[in-house]
PDB file of C-alpha atoms and ligand atoms in Angstrom:
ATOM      1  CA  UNK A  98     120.891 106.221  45.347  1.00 41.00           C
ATOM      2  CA  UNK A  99     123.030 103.162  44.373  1.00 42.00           C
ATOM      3  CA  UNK A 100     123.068  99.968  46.712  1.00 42.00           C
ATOM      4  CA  UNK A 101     127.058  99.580  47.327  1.00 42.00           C
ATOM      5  CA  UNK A 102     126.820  95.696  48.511  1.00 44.00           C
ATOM      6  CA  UNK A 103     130.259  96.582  50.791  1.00 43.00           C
ATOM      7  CA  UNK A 104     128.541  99.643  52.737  1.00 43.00           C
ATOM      8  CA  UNK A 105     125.105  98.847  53.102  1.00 41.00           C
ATOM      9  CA  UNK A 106     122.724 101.649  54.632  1.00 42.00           C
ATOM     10  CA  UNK A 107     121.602  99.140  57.136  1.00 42.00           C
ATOM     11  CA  UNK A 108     124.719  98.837  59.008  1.00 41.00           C
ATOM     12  CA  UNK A 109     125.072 102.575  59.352  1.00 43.00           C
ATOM     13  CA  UNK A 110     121.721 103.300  60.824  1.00 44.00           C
ATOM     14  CA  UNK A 111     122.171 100.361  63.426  1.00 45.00           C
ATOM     15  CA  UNK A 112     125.588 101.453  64.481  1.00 47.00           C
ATOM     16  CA  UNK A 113     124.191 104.997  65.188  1.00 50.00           C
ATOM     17  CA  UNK A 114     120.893 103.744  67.060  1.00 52.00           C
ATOM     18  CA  UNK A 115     118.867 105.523  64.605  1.00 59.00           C
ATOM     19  CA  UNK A 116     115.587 103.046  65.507  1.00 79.00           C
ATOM     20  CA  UNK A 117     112.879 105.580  66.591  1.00 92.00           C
ATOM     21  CA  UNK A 118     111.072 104.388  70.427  1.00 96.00           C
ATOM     22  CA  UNK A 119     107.976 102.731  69.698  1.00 96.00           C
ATOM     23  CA  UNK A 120     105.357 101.553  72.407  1.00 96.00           C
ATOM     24  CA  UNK A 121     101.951  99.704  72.046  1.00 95.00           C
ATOM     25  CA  UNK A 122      98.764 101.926  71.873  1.00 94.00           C
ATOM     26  CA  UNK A 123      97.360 100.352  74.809  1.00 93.00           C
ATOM     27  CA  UNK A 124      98.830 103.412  77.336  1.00 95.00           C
ATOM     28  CA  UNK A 125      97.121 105.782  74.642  1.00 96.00           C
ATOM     29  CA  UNK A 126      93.957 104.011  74.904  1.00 94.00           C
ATOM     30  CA  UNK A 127      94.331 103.923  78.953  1.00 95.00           C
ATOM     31  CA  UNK A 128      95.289 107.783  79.050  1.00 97.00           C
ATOM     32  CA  UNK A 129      91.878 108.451  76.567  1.00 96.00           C
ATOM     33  CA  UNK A 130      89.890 106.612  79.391  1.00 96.00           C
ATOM     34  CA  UNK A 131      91.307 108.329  82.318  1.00 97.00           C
ATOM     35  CA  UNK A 132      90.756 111.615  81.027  1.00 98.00           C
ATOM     36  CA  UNK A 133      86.968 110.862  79.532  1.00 97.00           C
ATOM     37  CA  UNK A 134      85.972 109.652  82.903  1.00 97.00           C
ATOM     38  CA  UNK A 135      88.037 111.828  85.296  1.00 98.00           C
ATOM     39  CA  UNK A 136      87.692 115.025  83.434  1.00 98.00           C
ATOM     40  CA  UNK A 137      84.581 114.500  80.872  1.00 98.00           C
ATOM     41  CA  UNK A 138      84.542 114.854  77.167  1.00 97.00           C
ATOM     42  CA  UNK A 139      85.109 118.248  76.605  1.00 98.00           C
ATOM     43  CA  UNK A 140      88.677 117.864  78.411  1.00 98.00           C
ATOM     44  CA  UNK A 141      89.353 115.413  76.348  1.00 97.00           C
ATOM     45  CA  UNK A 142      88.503 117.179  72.997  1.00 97.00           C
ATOM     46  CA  UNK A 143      90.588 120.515  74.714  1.00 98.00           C
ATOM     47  CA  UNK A 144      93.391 118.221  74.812  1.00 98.00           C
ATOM     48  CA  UNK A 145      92.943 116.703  71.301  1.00 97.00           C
ATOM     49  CA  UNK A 146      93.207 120.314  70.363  1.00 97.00           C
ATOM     50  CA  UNK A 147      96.100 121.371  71.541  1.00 97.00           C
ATOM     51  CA  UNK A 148      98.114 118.445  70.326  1.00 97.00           C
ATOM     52  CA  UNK A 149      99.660 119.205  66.681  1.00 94.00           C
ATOM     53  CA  UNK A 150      97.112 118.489  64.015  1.00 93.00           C
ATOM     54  CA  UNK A 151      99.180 115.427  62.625  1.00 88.00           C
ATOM     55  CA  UNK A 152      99.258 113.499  65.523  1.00 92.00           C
ATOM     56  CA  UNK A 153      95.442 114.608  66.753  1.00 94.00           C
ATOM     57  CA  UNK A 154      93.933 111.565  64.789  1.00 92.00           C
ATOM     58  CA  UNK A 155      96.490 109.076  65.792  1.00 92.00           C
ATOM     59  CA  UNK A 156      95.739 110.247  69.178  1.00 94.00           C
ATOM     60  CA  UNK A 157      92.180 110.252  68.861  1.00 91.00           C
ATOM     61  CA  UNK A 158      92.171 106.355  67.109  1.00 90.00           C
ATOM     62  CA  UNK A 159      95.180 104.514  68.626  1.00 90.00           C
ATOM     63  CA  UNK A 160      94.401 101.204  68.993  1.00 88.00           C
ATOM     64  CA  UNK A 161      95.934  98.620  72.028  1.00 83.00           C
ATOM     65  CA  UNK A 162      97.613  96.405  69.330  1.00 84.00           C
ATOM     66  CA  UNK A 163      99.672  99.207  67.209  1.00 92.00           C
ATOM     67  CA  UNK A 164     102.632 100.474  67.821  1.00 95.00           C
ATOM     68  CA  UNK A 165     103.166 104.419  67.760  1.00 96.00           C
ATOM     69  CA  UNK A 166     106.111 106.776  68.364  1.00 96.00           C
ATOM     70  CA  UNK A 167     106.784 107.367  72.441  1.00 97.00           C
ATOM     71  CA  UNK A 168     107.252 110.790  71.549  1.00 96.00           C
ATOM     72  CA  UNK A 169     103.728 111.429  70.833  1.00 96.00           C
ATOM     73  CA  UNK A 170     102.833 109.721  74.353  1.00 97.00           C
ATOM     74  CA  UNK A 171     104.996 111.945  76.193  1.00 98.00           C
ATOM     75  CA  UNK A 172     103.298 115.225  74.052  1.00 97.00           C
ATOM     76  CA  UNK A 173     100.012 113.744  74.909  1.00 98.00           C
ATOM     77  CA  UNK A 174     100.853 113.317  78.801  1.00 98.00           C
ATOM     78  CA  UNK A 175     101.609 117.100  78.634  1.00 98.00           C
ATOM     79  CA  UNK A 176      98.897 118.383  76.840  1.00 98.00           C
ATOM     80  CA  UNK A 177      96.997 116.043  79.489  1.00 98.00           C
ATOM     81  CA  UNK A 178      98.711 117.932  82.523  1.00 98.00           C
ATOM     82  CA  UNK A 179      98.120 120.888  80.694  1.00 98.00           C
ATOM     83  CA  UNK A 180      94.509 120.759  80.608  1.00 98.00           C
ATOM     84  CA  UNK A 181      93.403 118.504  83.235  1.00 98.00           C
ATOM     85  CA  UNK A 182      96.289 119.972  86.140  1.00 98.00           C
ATOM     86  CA  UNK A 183      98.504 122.839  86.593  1.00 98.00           C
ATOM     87  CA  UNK A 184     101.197 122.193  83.332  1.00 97.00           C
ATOM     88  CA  UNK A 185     104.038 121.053  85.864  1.00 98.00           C
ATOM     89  CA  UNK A 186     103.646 117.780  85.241  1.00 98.00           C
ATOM     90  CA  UNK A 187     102.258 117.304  88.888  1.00 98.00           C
ATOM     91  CA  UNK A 188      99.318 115.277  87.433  1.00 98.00           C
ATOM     92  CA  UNK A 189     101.107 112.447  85.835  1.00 98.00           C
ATOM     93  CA  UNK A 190     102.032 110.199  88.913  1.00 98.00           C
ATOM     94  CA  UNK A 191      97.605 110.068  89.270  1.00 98.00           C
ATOM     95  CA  UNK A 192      97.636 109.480  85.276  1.00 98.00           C
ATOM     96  CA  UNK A 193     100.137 106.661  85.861  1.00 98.00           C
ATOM     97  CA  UNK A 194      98.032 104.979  88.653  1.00 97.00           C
ATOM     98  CA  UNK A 195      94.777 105.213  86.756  1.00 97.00           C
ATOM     99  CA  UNK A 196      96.599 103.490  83.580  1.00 95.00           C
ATOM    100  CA  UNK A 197      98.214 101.177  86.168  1.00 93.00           C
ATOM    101  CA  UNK A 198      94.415 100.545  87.274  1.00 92.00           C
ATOM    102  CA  UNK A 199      92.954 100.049  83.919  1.00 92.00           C
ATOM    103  CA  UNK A 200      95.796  97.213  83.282  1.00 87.00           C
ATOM    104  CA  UNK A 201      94.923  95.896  86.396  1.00 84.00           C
ATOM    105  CA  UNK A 202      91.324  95.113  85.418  1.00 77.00           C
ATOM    106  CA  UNK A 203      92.299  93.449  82.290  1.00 68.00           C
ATOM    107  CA  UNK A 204      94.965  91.060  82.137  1.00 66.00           C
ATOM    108  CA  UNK A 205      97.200  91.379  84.960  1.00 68.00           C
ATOM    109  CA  UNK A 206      95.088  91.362  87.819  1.00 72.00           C
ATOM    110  CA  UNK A 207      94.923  87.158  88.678  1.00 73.00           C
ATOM    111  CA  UNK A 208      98.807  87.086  87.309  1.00 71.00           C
ATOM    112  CA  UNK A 209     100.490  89.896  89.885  1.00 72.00           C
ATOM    113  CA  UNK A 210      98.145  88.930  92.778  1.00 73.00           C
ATOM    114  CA  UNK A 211     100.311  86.578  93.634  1.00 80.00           C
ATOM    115  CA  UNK A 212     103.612  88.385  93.691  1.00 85.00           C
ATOM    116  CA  UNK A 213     105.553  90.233  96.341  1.00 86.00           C
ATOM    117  CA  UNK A 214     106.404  94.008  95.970  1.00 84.00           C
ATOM    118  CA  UNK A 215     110.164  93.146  95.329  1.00 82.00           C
ATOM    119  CA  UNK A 216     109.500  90.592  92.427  1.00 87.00           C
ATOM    120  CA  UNK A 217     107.407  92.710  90.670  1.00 87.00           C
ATOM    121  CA  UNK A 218     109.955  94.087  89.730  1.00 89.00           C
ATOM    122  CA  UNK A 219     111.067  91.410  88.057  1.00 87.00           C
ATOM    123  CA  UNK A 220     108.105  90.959  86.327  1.00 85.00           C
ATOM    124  CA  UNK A 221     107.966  94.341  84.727  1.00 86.00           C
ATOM    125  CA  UNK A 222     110.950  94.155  83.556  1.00 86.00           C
ATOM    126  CA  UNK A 223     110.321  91.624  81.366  1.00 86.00           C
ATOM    127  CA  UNK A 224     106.866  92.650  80.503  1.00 86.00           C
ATOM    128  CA  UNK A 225     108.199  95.881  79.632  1.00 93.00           C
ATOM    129  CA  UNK A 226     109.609  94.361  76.063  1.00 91.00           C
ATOM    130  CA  UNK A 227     106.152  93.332  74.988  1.00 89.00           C
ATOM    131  CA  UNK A 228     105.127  96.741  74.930  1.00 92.00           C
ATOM    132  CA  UNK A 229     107.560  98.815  74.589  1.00 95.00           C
ATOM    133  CA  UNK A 230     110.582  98.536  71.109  1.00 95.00           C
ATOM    134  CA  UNK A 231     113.542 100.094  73.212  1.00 96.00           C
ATOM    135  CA  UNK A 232     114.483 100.404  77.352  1.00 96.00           C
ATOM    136  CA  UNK A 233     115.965  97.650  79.664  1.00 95.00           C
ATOM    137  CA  UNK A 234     115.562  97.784  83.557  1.00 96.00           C
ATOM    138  CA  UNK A 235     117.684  96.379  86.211  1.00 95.00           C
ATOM    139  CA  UNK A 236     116.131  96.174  89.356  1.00 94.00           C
ATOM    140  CA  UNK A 237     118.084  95.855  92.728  1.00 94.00           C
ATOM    141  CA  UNK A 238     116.456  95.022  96.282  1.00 93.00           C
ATOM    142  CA  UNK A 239     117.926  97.739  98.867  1.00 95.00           C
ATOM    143  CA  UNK A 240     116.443  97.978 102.443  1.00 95.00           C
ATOM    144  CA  UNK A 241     113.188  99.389 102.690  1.00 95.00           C
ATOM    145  CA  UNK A 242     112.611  99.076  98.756  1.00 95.00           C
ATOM    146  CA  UNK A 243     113.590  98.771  95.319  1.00 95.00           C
ATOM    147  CA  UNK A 244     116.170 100.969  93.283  1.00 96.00           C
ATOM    148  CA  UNK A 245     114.656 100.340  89.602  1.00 96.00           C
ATOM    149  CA  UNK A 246     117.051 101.658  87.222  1.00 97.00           C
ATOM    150  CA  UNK A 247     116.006 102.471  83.142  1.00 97.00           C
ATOM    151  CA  UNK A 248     118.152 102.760  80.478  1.00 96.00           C
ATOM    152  CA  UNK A 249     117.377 103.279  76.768  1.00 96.00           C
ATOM    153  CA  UNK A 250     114.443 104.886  76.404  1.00 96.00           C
ATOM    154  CA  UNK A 251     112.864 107.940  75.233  1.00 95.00           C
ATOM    155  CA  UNK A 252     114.141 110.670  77.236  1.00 96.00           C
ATOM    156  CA  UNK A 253     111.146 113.052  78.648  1.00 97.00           C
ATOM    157  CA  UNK A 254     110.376 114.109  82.305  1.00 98.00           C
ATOM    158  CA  UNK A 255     106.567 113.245  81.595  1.00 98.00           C
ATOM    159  CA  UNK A 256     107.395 109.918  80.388  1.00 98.00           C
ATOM    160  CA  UNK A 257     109.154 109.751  83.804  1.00 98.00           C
ATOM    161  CA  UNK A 258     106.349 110.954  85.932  1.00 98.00           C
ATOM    162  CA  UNK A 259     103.705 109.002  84.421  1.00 98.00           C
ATOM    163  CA  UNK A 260     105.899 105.576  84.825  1.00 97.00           C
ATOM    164  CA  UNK A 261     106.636 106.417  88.632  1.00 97.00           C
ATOM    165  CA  UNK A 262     103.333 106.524  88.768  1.00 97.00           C
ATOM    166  CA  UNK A 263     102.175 103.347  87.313  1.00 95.00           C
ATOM    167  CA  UNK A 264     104.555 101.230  89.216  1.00 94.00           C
ATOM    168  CA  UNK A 265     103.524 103.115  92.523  1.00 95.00           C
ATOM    169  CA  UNK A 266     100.170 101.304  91.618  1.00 93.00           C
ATOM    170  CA  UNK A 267     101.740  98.191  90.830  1.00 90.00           C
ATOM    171  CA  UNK A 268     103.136  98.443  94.398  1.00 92.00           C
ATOM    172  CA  UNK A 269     100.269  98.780  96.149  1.00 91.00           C
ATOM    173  CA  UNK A 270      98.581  96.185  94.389  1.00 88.00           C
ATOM    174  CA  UNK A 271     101.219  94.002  95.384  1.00 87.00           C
ATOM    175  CA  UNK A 272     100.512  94.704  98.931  1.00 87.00           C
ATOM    176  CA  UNK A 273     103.110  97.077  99.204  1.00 90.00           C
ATOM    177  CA  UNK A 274     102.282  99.946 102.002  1.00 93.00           C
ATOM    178  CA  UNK A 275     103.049 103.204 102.104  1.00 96.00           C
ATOM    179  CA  UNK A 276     104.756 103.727  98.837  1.00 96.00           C
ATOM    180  CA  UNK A 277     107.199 106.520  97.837  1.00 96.00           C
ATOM    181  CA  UNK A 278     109.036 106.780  94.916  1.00 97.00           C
ATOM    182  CA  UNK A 279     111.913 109.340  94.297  1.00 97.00           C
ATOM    183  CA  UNK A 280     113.576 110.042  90.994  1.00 98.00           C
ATOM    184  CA  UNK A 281     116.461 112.471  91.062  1.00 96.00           C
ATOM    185  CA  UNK A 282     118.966 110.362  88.567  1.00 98.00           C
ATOM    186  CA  UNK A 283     116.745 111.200  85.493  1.00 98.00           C
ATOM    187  CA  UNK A 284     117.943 111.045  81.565  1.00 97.00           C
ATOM    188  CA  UNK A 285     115.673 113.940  81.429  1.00 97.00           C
ATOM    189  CA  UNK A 286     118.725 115.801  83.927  1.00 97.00           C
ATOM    190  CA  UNK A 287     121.564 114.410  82.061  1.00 96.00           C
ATOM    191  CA  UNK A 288     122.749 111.460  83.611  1.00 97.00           C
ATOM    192  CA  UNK A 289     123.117 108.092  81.820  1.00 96.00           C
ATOM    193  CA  UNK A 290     120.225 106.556  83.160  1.00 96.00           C
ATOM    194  CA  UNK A 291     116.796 106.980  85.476  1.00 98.00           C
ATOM    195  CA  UNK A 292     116.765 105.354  88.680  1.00 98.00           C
ATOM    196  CA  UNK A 293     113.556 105.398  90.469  1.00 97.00           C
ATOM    197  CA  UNK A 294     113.638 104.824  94.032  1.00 98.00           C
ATOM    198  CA  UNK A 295     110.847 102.926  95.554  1.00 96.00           C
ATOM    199  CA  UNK A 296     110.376 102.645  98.985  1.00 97.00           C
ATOM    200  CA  UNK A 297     107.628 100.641 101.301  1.00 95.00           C
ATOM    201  CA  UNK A 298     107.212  98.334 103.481  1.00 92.00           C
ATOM    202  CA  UNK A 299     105.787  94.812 102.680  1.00 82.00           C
TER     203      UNK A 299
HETATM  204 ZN1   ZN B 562     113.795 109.843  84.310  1.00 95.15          ZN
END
């Protein structure tokens, strides 16, 4: 194909949003752990498996600096809730925690220590862009809690589940008591963006 200097191919793939969501292989690395020591080996393998053989190895090998297609993070949660829980995604909010954990023990643990439930909110959101190529999150303080609202991102009930999970942790670590989190506006439903409703008391 011919370059035409006056319609260049570029412009027409950024005017149609055509970039592919990419995250850091850190969460694959975090979900490999949790399963290995959770669930043994052999769970691990059975969920290798059952992933398609093309993404098995990238699976298998992702490392925490690379960046890989959200779409294969959201097959591996399922396969994940497949194996390790009842396939109705009920097991990602305790995948979320335990990568929310792993986080925890690395970098973040002396940083977030010091925040409040509320402005971790904050924080996320901006941490979010190191690690993830697409998504933007407003955050909003409501009594009794947090509405967190996504917008942008891959669009996958699992993804969902696994996140509400994560920041659950995040909560708690905060010193946030008796967190809840409810997510009915979902892009996975339809609607424009995914709000997840957190609610505890400080
Ligand atoms: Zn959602």
């Amino acid at each position: 194909m011919e370059k035409d200097e006056n319609f260049p191919m570029s412009s027409l793939v950024s005017d149609q949003h055509i970039e592919v969501p990419q995250m850091k292989g850190i969460g694959f690395a975090n979900v490999r752990n949790y399963v290995r020591e959770r669930h043994g080996d052999s769970a691990w393998q059975r969920v290798l498996n059952s992933l398609p053989l093309a993404h098995r190895e990238e699976v298998n090998a992702a490392l925490a600096v690379g960046w890989y297609d959200v779409a294969h993070f959201a097959e591996l949660l399922r396969a994940v809730d497949q194996v390790c829980g009842q396939g109705d995604l009920g097991l990602l909010r305790e995948v979320g925690a335990a990568e929310a954990e792993q986080d925890l023990n690395r970098v973040l643990r002396i940083f977030l220590r010091v925040l409040t439930p509320s402005q971790i909110f904050k924080v996320e959101g901006r941490l979010w862009s190191h690690f993830q190529n697409s998504g933007t999150w407003v955050s909003s303080k409501v009594p009794g809690g947090v509405d967190a609202r996504l917008t942008g991102w891959a669009v996958d009930a699992a993804l969902c589940e696994e996140l509400a999970g994560y920041l659950v942790r995040l909560v708690e670590f905060t010193g946030g008591k008796s967190v809840a989190v409810h997510h009915q506006t979902c892009r996975a439903k339809g609607h424009e963006h995914c709000v997840f409703e957190y609610r505890f008391s400080e």
